[in-house]
XYZ file of C-alpha atoms in Angstrom:
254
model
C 71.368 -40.087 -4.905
C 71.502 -39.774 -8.818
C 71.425 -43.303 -9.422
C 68.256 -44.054 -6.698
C 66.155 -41.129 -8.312
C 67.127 -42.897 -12.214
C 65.972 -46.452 -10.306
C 62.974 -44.939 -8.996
C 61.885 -43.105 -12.019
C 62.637 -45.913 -14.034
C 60.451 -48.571 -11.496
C 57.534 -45.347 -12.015
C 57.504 -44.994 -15.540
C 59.504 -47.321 -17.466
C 57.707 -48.950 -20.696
C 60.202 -51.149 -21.422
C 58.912 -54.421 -22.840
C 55.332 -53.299 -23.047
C 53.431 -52.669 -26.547
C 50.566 -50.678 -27.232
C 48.560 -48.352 -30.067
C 47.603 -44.565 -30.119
C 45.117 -43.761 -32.406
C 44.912 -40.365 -34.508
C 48.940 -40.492 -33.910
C 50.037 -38.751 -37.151
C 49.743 -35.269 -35.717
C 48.564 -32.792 -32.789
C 48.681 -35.039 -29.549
C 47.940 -38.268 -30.571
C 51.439 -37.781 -32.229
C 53.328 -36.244 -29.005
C 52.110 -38.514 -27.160
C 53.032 -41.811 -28.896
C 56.573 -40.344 -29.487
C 56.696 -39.763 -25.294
C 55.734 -43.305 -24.959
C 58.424 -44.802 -27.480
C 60.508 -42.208 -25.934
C 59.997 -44.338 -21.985
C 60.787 -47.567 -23.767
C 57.039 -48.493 -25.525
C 56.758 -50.548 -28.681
C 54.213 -47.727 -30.312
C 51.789 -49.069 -33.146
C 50.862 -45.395 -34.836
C 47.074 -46.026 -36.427
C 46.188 -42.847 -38.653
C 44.460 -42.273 -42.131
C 48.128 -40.608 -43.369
C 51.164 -41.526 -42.219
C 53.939 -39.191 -40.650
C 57.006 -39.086 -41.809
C 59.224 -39.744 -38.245
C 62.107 -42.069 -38.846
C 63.760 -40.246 -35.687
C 61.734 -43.091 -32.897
C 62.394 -46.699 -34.274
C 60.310 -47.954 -31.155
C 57.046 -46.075 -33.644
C 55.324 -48.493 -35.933
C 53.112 -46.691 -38.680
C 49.956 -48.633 -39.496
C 47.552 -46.714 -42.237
C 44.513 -47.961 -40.666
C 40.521 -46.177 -41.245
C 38.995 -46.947 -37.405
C 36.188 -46.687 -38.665
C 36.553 -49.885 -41.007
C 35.796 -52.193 -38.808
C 36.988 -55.095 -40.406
C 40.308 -52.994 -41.433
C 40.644 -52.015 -37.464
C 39.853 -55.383 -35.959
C 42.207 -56.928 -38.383
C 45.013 -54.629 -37.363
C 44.835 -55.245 -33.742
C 44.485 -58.407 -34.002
C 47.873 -58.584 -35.796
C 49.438 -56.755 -32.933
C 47.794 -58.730 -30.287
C 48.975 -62.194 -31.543
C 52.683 -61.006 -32.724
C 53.181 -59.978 -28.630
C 50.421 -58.921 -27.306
C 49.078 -55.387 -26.289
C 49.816 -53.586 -23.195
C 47.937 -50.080 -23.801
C 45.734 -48.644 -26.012
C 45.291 -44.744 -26.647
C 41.950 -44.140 -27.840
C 42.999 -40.320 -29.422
C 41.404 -40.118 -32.761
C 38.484 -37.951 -32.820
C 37.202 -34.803 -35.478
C 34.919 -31.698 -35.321
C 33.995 -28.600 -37.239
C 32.220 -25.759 -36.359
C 28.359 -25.930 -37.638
C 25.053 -24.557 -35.551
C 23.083 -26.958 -33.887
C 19.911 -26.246 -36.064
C 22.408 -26.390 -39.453
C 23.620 -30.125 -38.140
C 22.862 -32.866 -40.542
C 22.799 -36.513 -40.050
C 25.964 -37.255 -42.344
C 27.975 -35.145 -40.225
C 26.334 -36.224 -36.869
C 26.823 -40.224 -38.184
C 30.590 -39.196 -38.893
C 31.072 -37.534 -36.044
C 29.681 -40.494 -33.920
C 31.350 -43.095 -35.911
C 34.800 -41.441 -35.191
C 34.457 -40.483 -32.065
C 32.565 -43.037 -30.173
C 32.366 -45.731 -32.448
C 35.980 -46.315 -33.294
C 36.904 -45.878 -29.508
C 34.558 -48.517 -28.197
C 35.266 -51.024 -30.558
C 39.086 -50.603 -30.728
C 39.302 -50.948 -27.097
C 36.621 -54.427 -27.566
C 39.271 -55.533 -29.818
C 41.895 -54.614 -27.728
C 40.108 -56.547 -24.600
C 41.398 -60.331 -25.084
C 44.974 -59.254 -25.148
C 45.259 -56.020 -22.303
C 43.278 -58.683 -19.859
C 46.267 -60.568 -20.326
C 48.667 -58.138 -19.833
C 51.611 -58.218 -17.209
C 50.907 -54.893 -15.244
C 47.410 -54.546 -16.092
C 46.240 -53.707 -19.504
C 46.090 -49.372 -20.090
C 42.741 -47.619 -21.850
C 43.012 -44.380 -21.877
C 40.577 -42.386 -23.588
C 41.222 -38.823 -25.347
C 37.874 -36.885 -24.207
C 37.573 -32.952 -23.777
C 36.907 -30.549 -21.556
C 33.273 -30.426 -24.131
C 32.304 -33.514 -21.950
C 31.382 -31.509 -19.002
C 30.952 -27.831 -20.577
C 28.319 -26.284 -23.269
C 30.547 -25.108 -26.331
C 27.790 -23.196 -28.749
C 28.211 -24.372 -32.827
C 30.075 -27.767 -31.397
C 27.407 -29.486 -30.476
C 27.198 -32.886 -32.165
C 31.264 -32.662 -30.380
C 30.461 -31.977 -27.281
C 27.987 -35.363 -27.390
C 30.620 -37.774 -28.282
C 32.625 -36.494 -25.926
C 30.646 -37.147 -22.893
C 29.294 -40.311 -24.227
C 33.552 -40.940 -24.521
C 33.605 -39.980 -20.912
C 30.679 -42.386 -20.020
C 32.137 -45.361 -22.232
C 35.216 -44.703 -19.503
C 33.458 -45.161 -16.821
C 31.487 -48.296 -18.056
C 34.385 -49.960 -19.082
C 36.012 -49.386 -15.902
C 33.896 -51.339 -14.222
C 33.249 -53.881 -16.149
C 36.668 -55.034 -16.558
C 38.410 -53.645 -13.039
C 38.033 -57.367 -12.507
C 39.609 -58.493 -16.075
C 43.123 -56.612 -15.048
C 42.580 -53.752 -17.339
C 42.250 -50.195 -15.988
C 40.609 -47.383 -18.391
C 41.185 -43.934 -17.619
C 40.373 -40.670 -19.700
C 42.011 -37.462 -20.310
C 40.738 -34.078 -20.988
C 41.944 -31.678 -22.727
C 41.214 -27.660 -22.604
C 42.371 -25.239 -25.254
C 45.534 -25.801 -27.408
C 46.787 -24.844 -30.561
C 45.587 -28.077 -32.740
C 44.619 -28.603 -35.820
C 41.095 -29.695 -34.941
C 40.792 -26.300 -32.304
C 41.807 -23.788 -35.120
C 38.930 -25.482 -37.479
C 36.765 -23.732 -34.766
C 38.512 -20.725 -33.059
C 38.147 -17.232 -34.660
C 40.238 -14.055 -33.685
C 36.965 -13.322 -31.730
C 36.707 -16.426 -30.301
C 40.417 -17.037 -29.132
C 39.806 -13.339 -27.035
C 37.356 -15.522 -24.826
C 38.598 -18.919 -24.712
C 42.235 -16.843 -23.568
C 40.316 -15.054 -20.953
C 38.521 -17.923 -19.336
C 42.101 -20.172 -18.667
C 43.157 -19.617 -15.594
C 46.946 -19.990 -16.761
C 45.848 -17.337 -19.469
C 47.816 -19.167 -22.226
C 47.311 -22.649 -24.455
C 48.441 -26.035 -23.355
C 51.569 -27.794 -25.368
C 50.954 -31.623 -27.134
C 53.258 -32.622 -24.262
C 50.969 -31.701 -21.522
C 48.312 -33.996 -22.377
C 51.088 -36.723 -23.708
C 52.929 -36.358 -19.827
C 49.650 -37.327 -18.496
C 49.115 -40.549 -20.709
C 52.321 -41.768 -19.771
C 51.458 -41.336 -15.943
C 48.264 -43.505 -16.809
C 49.566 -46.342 -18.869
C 52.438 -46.424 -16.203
C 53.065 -48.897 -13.097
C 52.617 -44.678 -11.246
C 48.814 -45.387 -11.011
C 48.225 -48.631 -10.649
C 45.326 -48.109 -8.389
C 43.642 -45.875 -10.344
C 40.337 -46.720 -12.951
C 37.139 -44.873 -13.962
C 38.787 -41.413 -13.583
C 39.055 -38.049 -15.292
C 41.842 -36.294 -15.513
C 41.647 -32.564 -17.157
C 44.530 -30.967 -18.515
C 43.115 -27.786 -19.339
C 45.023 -24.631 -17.510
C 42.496 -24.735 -15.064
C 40.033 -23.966 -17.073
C 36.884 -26.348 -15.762
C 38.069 -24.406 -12.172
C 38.113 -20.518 -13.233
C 35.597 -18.721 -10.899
C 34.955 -15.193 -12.021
């Protein structure tokens, strides 16, 4: 019994062989989650501004890229993509800070854009020629929020590239459905980042606690298990989809 439930989980989730990238991977969950992928057998490429320090996952390769060079971030991939091709790409980067809507100026809402949407949909254009090729179907999955379907107040200029991350999902799903590439997003809700405590007050946290339906913060992993389900040969027949890991958040009546 032992040895069919290894086989099975192996057949389900295995990355052996396969090579991919996770963006914003030096910290929070981009880093969880490329150490959970190197961790099922992945060949990780690690993009981020600074590196992390992690000599504990040889299967992690640190690349000190800006995505929102173009040049810098096309060159990179492209690297990748002829040395053995790419299997998956993470799309996690992303930033925020806490401003009022009528305080928003357009160098932050140009930043904001050029991080969050920008850098996704042209890492995952460069990505294209080489997941179209891959064995078990090429992997996009994009990092979006729980902001793409909810009004946060003082995020606002967020909460936009968010659902235009959600809507780049769905586009590119169906575009390429027929290219063997499937492109999925993930949610998030409330955990204890780096990017949510640039916005959460004592005052704040009271609410954000109280409308969870779990009552508590998510861990890195939670969002990282889900990524690994997604770039796995587990959902194979799945493209264009949401998937919120958020405590139940999005679901909380009153």
């Amino acid at each position: 019994m032992q040895n069919s439930t290894a086989k099975t989980l192996e057949t389900l989730f295995s990355l052996e062989g396969k090579t991919g990238i996770v963006t914003g991977g030096s910290r929070g969950i981009g880093l969880a989650t490329a150490r959970l992928l190197a961790d099922a057998g992945g060949r990780v490429y690690n993009f981020s501004r600074s590196l992390p320090v992690d000599g504990e996952y040889p299967n992690i390769v640190n690349r000190q890229v800006d995505i929102t060079d173009s040049s810098a971030l096309k060159t990179a991939v492209t690297e990748i993509g002829e040395d053995g091709g790419i299997d998956f790409l993470i799309n996690n980067a992303g930033i925020t800070k806490r401003v009022k809507a009528y305080e928003v100026d357009p160098e932050w809402w140009a930043q904001i854009h050029k991080v969050n949407i920008d850098a996704l949909f042209f890492a995952s254009q460069c990505a294209y020629p080489y997941l179209k090729n891959a064995e078990d179907a090429g992997r996009i999955v994009n990092i979006t929020s729980m902001a793409a379907y909810m009004g946060f107040a003082e995020v606002v200029p967020y909460c936009a590239t968010k659902s235009g991350a959600a809507g780049i999902t769905r586009g590119l799903a169906s575009e390429w459905a027929s290219e063997n590439i499937l492109v999925n997003s993930v949610s998030p809700g409330w955990f204890q980042s780096e990017m949510n405590r640039q916005v959460v007050d004592p005052e704040r946290e009271k609410k954000i606690l109280s409308k969870i339906a779990l009552g508590k913060y998510g861990r890195m992993e939670d969002i990282a298990n889900m990524v690994l389900f997604l770039v796995s040969s587990a959902s194979a027949y799945i493209t264009g989809q949401d998937f919120s890991v958020d405590g139940g958040a999005r679901a909380f009546g009153f």
